[in-house]
Coordinates of C-alpha atoms in Angstrom, one line a residue:
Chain A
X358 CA -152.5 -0.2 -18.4
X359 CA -153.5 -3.4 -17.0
X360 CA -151.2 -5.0 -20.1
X361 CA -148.8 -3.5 -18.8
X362 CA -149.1 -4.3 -15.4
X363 CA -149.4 -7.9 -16.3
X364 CA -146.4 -7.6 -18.3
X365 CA -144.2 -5.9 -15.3
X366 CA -145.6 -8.6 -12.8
X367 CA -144.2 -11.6 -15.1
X368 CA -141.6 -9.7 -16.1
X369 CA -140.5 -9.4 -12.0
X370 CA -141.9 -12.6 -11.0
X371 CA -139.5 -13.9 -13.9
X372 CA -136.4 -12.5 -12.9
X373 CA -137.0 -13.9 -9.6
X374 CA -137.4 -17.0 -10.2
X375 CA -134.2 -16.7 -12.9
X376 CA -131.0 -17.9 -10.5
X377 CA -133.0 -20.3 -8.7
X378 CA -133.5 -22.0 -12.1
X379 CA -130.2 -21.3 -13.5
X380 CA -128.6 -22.6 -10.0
X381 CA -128.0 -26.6 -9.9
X382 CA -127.5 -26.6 -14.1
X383 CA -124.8 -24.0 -14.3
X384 CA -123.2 -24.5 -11.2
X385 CA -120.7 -27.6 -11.3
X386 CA -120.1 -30.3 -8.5
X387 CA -117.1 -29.4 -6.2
X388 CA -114.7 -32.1 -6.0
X389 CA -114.5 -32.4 -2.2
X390 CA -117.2 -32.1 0.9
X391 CA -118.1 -29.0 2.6
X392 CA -119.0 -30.4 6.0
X393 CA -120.8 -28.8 9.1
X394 CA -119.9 -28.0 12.3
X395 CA -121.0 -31.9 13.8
X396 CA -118.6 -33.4 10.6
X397 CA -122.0 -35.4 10.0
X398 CA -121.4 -36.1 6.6
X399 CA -117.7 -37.6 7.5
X400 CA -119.4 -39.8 10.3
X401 CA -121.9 -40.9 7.5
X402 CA -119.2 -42.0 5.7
X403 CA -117.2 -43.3 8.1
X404 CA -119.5 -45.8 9.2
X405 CA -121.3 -46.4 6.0
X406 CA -117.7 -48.1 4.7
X407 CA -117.6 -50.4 8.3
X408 CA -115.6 -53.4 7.4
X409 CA -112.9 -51.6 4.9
X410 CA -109.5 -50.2 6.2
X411 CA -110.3 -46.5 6.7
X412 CA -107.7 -43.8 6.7
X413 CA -108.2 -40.3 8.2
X414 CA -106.2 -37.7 7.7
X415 CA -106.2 -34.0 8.8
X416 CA -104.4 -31.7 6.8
X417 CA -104.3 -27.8 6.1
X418 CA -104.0 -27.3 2.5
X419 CA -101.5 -24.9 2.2
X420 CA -99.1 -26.5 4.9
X421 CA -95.9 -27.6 2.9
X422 CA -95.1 -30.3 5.5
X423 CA -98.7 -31.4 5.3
X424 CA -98.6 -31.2 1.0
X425 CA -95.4 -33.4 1.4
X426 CA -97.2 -36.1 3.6
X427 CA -100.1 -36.1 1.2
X428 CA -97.2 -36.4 -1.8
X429 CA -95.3 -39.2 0.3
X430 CA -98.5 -41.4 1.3
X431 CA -99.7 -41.1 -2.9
X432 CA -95.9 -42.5 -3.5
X433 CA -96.0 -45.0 -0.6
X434 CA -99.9 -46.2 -0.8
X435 CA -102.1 -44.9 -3.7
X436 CA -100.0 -45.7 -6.0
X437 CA -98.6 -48.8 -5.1
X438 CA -102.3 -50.5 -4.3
X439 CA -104.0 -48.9 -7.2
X440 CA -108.0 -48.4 -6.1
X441 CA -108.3 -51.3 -3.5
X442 CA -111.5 -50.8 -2.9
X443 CA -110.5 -52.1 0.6
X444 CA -108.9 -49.1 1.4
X445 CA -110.7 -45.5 2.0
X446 CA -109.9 -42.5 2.8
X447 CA -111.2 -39.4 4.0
X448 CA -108.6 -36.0 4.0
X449 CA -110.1 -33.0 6.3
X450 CA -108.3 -29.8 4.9
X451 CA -108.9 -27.1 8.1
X452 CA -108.3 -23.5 7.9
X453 CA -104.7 -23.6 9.7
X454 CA -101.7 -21.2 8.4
X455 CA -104.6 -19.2 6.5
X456 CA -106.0 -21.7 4.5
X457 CA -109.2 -21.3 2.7
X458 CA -111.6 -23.5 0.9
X459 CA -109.8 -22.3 -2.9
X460 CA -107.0 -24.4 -1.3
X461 CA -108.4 -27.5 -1.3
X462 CA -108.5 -28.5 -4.9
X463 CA -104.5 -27.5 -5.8
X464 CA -103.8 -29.8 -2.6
X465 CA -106.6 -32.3 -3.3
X466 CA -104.5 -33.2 -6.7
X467 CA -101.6 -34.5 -4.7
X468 CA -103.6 -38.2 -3.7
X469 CA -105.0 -39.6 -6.9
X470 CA -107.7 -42.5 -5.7
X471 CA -110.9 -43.4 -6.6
X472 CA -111.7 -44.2 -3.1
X473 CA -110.5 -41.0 -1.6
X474 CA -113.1 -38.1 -0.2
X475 CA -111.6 -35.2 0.2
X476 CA -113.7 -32.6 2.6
X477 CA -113.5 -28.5 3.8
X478 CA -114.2 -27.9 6.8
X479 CA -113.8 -24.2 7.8
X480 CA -114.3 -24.2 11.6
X481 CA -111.6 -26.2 11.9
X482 CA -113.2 -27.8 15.1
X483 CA -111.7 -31.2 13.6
X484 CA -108.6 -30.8 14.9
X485 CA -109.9 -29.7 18.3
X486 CA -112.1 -32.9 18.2
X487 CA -109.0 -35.0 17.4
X488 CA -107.1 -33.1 20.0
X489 CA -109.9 -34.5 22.8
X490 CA -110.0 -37.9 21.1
X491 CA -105.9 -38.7 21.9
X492 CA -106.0 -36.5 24.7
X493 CA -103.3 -34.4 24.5
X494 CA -102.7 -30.5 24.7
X495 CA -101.6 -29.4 21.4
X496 CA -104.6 -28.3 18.5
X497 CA -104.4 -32.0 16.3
X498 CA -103.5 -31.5 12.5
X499 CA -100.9 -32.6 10.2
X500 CA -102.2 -36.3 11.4
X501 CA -102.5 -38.9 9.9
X502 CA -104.4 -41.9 11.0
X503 CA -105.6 -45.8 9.8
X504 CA -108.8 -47.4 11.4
X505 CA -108.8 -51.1 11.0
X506 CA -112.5 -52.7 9.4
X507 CA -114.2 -52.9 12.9
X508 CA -113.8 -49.3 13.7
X509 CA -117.3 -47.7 14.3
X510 CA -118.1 -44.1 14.8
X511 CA -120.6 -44.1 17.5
X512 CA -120.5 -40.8 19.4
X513 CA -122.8 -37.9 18.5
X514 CA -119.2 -35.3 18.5
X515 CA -116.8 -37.5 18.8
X516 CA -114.6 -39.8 15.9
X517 CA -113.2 -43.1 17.1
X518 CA -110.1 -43.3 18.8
X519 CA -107.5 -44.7 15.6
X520 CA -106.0 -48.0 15.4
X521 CA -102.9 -46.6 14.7
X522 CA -102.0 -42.7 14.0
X523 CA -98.8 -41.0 13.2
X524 CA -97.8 -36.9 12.5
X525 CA -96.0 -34.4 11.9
X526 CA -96.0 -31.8 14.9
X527 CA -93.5 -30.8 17.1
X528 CA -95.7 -31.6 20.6
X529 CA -96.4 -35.2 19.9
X530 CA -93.3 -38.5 20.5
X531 CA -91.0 -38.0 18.1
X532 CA -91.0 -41.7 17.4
X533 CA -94.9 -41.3 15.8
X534 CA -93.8 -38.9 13.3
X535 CA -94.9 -39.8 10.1
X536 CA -93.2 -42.3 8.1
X537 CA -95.1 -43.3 4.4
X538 CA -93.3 -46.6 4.4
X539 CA -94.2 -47.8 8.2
X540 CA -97.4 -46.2 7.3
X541 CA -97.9 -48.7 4.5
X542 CA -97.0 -51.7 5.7
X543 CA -99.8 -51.3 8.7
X544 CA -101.9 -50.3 6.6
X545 CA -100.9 -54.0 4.5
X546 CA -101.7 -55.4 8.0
X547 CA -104.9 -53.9 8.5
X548 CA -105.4 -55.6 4.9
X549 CA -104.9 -58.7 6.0
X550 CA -108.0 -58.9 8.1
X551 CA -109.8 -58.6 5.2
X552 CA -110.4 -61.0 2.3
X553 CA -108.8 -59.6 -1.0
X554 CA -111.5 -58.9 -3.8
X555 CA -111.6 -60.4 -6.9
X556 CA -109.7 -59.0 -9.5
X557 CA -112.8 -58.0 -11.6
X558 CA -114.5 -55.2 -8.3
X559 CA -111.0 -53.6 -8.2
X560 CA -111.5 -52.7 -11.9
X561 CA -115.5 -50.7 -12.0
X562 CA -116.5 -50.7 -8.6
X563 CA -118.8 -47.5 -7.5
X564 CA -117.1 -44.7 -5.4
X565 CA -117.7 -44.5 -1.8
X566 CA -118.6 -42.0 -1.2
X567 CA -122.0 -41.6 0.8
X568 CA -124.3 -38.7 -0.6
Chain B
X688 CA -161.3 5.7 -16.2
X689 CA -161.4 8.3 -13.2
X690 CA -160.0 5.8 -10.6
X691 CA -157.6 4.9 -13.1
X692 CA -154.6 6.9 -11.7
X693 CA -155.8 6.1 -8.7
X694 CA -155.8 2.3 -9.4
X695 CA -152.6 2.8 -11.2
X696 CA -150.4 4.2 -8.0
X697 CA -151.7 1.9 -5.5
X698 CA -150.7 -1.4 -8.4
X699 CA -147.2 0.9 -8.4
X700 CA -147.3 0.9 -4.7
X701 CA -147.7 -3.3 -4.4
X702 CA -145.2 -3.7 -7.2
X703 CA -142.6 -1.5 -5.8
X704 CA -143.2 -3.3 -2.5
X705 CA -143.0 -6.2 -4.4
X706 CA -140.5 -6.0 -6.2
X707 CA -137.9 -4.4 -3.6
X708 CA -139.3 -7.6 -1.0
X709 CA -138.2 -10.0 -3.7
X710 CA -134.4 -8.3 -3.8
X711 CA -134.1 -8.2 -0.4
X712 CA -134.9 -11.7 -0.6
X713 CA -132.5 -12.6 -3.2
X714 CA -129.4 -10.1 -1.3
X715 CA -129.9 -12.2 2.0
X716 CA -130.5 -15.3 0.3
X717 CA -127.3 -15.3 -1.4
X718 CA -125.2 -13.9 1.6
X719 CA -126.7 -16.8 3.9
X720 CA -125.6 -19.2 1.1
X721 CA -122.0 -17.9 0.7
X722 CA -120.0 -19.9 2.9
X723 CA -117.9 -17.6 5.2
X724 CA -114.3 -19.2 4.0
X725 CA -115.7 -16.8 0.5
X726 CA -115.5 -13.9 2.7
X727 CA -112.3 -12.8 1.0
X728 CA -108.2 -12.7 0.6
X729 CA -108.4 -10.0 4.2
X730 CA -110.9 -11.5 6.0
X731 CA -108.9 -13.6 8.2
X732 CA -106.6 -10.8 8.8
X733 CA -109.1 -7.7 9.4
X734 CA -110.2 -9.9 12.2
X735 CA -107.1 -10.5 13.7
X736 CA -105.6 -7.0 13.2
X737 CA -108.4 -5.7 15.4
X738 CA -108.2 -8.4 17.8
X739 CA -111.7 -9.6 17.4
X740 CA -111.9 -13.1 18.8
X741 CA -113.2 -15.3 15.3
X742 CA -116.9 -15.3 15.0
X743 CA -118.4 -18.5 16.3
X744 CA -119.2 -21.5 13.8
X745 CA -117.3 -19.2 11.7
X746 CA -114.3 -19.4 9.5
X747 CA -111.5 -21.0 11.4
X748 CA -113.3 -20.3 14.9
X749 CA -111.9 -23.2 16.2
X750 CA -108.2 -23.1 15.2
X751 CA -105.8 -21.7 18.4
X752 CA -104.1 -18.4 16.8
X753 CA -100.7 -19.6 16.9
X754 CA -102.2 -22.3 13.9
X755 CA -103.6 -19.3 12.3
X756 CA -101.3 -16.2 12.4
X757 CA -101.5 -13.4 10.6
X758 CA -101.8 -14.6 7.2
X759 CA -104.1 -14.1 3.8
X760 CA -104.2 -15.7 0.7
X761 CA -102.1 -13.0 -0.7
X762 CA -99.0 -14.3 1.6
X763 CA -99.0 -17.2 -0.2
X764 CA -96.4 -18.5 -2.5
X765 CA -97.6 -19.3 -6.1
X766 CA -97.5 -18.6 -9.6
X767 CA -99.4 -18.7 -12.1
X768 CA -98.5 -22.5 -13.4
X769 CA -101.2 -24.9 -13.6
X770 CA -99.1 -27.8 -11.2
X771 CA -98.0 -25.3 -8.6
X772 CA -99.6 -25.3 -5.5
X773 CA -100.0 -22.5 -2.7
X774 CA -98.2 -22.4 0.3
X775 CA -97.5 -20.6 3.4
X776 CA -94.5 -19.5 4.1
X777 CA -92.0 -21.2 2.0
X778 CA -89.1 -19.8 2.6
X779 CA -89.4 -20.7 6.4
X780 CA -89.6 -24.1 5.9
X781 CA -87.2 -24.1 3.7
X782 CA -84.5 -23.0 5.8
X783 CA -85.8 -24.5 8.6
X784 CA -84.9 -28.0 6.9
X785 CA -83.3 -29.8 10.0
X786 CA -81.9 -32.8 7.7
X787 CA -79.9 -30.7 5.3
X788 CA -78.6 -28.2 8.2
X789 CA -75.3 -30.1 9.0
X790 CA -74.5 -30.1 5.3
X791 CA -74.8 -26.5 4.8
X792 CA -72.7 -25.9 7.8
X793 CA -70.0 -27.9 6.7
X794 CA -70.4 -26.4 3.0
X795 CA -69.8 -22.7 4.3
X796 CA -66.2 -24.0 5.4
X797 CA -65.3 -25.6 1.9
X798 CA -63.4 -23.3 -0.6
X799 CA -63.6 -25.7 -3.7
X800 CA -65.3 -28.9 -5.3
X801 CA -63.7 -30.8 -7.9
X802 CA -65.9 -33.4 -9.9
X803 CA -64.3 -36.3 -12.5
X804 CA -66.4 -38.5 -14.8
X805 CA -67.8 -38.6 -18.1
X806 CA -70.3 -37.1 -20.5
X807 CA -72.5 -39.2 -22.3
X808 CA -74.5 -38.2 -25.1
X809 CA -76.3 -40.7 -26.9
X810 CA -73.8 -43.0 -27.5
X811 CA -70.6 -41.2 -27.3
X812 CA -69.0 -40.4 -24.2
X813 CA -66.3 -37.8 -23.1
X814 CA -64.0 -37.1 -20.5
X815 CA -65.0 -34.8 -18.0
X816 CA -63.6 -32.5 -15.7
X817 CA -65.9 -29.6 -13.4
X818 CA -63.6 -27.4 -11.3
X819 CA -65.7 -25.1 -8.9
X820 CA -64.5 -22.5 -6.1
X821 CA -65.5 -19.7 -3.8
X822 CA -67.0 -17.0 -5.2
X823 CA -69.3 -18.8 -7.8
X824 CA -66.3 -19.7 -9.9
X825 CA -66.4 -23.0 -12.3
X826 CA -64.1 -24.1 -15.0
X827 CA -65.2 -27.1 -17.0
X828 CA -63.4 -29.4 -19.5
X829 CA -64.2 -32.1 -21.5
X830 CA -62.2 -34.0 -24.3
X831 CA -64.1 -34.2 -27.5
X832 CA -61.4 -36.0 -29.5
X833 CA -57.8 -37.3 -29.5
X834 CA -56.6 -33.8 -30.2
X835 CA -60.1 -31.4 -29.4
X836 CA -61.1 -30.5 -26.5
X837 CA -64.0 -28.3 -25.0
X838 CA -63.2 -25.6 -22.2
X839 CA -65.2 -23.1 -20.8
X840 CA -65.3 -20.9 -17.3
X841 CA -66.6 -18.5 -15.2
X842 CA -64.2 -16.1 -13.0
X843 CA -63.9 -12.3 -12.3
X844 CA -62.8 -12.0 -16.0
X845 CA -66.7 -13.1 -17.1
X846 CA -67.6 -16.1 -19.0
X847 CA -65.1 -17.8 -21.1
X848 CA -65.9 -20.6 -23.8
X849 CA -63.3 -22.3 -26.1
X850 CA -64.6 -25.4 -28.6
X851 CA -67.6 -27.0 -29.2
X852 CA -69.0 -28.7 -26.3
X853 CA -70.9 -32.3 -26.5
X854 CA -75.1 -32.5 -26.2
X855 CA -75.5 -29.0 -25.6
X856 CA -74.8 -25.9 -27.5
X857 CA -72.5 -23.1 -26.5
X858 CA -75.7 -20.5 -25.5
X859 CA -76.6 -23.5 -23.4
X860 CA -73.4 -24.1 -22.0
X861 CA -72.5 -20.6 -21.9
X862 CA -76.2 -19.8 -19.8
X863 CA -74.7 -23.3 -17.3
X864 CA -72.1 -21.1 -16.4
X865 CA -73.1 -18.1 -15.8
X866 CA -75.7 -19.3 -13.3
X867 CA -73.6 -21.0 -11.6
X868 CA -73.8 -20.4 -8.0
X869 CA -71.5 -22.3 -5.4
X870 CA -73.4 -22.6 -2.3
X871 CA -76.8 -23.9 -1.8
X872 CA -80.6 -22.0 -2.0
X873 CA -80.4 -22.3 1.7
X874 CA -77.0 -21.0 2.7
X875 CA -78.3 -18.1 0.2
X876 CA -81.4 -17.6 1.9
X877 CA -80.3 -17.1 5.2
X878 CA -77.9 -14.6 4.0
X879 CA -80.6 -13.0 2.1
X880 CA -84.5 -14.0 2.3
X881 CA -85.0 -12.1 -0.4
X882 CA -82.8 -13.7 -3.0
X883 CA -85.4 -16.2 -4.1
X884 CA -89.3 -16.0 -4.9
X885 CA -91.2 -18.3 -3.3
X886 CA -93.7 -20.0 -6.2
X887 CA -95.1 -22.3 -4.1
X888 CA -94.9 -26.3 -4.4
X889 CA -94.6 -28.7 -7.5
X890 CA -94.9 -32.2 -7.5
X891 CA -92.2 -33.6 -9.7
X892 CA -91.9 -37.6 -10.9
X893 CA -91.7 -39.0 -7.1
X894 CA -91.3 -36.3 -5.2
X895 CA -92.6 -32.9 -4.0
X896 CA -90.6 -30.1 -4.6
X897 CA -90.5 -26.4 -2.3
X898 CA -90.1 -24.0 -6.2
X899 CA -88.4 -20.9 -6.1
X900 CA -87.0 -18.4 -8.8
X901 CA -84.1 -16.4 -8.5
X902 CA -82.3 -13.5 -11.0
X903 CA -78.8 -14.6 -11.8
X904 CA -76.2 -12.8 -13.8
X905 CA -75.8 -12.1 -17.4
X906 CA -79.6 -11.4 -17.0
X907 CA -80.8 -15.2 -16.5
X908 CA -82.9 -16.4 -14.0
X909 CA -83.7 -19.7 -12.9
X910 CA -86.4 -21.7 -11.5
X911 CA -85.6 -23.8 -8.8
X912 CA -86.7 -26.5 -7.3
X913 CA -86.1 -28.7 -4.5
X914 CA -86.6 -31.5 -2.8
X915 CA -89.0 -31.0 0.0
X916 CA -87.5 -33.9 2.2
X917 CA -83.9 -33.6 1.7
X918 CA -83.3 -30.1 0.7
X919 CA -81.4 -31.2 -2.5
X920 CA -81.9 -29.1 -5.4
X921 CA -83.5 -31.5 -8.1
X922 CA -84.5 -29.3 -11.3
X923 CA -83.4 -26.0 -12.3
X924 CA -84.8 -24.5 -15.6
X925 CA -82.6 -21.3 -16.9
X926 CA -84.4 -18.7 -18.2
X927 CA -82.9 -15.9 -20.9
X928 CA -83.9 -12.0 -20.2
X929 CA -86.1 -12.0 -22.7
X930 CA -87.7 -15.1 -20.9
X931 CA -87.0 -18.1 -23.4
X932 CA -86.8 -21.5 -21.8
X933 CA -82.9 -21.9 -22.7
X934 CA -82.2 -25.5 -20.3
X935 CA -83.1 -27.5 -17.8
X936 CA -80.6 -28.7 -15.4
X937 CA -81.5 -31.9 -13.0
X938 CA -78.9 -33.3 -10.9
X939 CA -79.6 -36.3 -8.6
X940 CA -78.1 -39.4 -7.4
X941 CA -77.0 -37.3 -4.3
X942 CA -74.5 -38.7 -1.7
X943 CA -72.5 -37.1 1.1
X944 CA -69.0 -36.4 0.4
X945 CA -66.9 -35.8 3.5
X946 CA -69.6 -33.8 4.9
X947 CA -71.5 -32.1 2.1
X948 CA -74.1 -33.4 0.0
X949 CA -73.1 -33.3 -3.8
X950 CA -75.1 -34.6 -7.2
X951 CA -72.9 -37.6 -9.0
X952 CA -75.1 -37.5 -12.0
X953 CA -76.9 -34.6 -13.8
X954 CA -79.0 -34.3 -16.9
X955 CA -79.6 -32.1 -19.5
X956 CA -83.0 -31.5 -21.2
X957 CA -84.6 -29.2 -23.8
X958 CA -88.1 -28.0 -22.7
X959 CA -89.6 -30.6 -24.4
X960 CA -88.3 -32.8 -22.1
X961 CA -85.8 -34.6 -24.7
X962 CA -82.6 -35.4 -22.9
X963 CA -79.5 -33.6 -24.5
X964 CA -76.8 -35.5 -22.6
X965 CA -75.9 -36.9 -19.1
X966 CA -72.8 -36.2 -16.9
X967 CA -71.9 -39.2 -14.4
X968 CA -69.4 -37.9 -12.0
X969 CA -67.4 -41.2 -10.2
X970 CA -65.1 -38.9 -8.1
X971 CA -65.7 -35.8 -6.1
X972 CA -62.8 -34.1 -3.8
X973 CA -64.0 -31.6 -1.3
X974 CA -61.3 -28.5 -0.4
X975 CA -61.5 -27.0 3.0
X976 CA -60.9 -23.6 3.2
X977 CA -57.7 -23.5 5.9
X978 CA -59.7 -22.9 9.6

């Protein structure tokens, strides 16, 4: 009997213990950031890259108009400047027009950059954030902003007002609507506040990405 | 031995207890670990059919409804293709396209299109000649020799083909015509949302496409796509009934042409991607139908 009971005990304690085992081997890394309600993680990484140009972008994955900025700033950008690692950028996919977190990786595809975080957040209390941040009535998505090298995230809630921003909604001035070439050529002039790297840390530098 | 029973049901007792503490564990473990955007395809829209405000810290709790809407993941435009991408509501913003909706005015009042230019198939070329008209009506002829000469058309008598046409063969040629279709994806859709499938969005060399598939006669269908900026169509690929790839079609090098926007070059390619010829158009005339 008491065989049996030992058996039955390891046996349960065994099966248990099983998933939490099985858990960080068999399940693989996700290719963006889940981030919390505070978006500490994004303000992490935000002001661990001070010093770089730093776009941020907020974006509902399955928004065509928002797929089709992503497309246009990979045309005009990403794949002009290769992986500066000068530039970074971080793309907020919220849950507008019934997005969910399976949409971010089919939209995630469309900006191909080493130095590119892509995150989920599923509040979607960025774009209300944003919407405080530039002050204006209308829930803030489909934006699309650059912070120049200086730019520090220093409130607890609150990101940074942008050094230069531009859309694609129908409540903000028509004449910010977004544009990938104007886009790129600030983002050239945010550059130039930098010194260029050498040729060799464009080729095997590490992602940043703080973890 | 005679408190063995005894012993026995009160180890079954802790066990049980045990055992059923450690499940409960796991079940609300793993529901406090799902994140709520796994909820499911009807979450989103069980909570707004009963009018529940959205649960707070929860999924999309911060989002104003009218960014929201009553919409699941089963709304969505896709198929099953590896480079498509979801999207909501497709067909809206389609149509809604506020560059290309002067064209498509101005298209509904012409009657025909004629195009002139030139074949070229490696490196021969031939003369080329594409006569369209209301309803969906296109005659096509191209010199293939001093004396030879390839014609084929599309009218209410059904699809005629005479001669051996230049890069492409005559099922090709034949399919090129009977898809034919004279006004644009968007003039079609606003007479019918229906006509097209939304399949969600591709990205193509440069450019991000809105893809669509539509049933045309003789039993084809084609895939569509176009061009999410400018509302051209870029790449069609016709499809047999049994569902062989038979062609794909891509025009480009768009311009206006007194008030419509028209392709001045097109190519051909097998599904492989290997180009079969190249029509270069240098003169379109646009006919008004009389107002």
């Amino acid at each position: 009997m008491s065989k049996f009971l030992v058996s039955l005990i390891v046996g349960c304690t065994l099966l248990a213990v099983m998933p939490f085992a099985a858990s960080p081997a068999d399940v693989p890394q996700k290719p963006y950031v889940v981030l919390d309600k505070n978006l500490s993680q994004l303000r992490a990484d935000f002001n661990a890259n001070l010093g770089k140009v730093r776009m941020l972008y907020i974006v509902g994955p399955t928004c065509g108009i928002c797929l089709r900025g992503m497309s246009d700033l990979q045309e005009a950008v990403y794949s002009k400047k290769g992986d500066d690692p000068r530039l970074v950028t971080f793309v907020i996919h919220v849950p507008t027009l019934g997005a969910h977190e399976t949409n971010v990786v089919p939209a995630s595809r469309l900006i191909s950059n080493r130095h590119t975080t892509q995150y989920w957040e599923e509040t979607g209390i960025t774009g209300k954030l944003m919407r405080q941040v530039m002050g204006v009535d209308i829930y803030v998505w489909d934006f699309w902003t650059i912070y120049g090298p200086k730019a520090v995230w220093s409130d607890e809630r609150l990101p940074p007002v942008p050094d230069f921003w531009q859309h694609q909604l129908d409540g903000l001035p028509a004449e910010k609507k977004l544009d990938a070439n104007v886009f790129a050529a600030k983002i050239d002039g945010f550059l130039a506040q930098i010194p260029a790297p050498p040729i060799a840390s464009t080729m095997g530098v590490a992602p940043t990405k703080s973890e | 031995m005679s408190e063995s029973p005894r012993m026995s049901k009160s180890w079954s007792c802790v066990l049980a207890g045990f055992v059923l503490m450690l499940l409960l564990m796991q079940v609300s473990s793993s529901s406090a670990d799902t994140p709520p955007a796994d909820k499911g395809p009807g979450a989103l829209n069980h909570d707004l059919a009963v009018g529940r405000p959205p649960v707070d810290d929860g999924y999309a709790s911060e989002v104003p409804r009218e960014e929201i809407i009553n919409r699941n993941q089963s709304a969505l435009a896709a198929d099953k293709g590896e480079q498509s991408i979801p999207v909501a509501d497709e067909i809206e913003f389609i149509t809604g396209n506020s560059f290309r909706k002067p064209f498509e005015e101005t298209l509904k009042t012409v009657a025909k299109v004629d195009y002139y230019g030139t074949r070229y198939v490696d490196c021969e070329q031939y003369p080329l000649e594409v006569h369209t008209a209301r309803p969906n009506q296109v005659s096509l002829l191209m010199k293939t020799g001093d004396s030879s000469k390839f014609e084929g058309s599309k009218s209410n008598q059904g699809i005629k083909v005479r001669g051996t046409p230049q890069g492409l063969g005559v099922e090709q040629q034949r399919a090129l015509l009977a898809t034919f279709d004279f006004d644009t994806p968007i003039i079609e859709l606003e007479k019918n949302p229906h006509t097209f499938k939304p399949l969600g969005m591709e990205k193509l060399p440069g450019m991000l496409t809105w893809k669509l598939q539509v049933d045309r006669a003789g039993g084809y269908s084609q895939v569509v796509y176009v061009d999410s900026h400018y509302g051209d169509v870029v790449k069609l690929s016709i499809i047999s009934a049994q569902g062989a790839h038979i062609l794909d079609v891509a025009p480009h090098d768009y311009r206006a042409v007194d008030g419509i926007r028209v392709p001045f070059a097109i190519d051909y390619r097998s599904q492989e991607g290997t180009v079969l010829a190249n029509d270069r158009f240098d003169r379109i005339e646009v006919k008004r139908t009389r107002s």
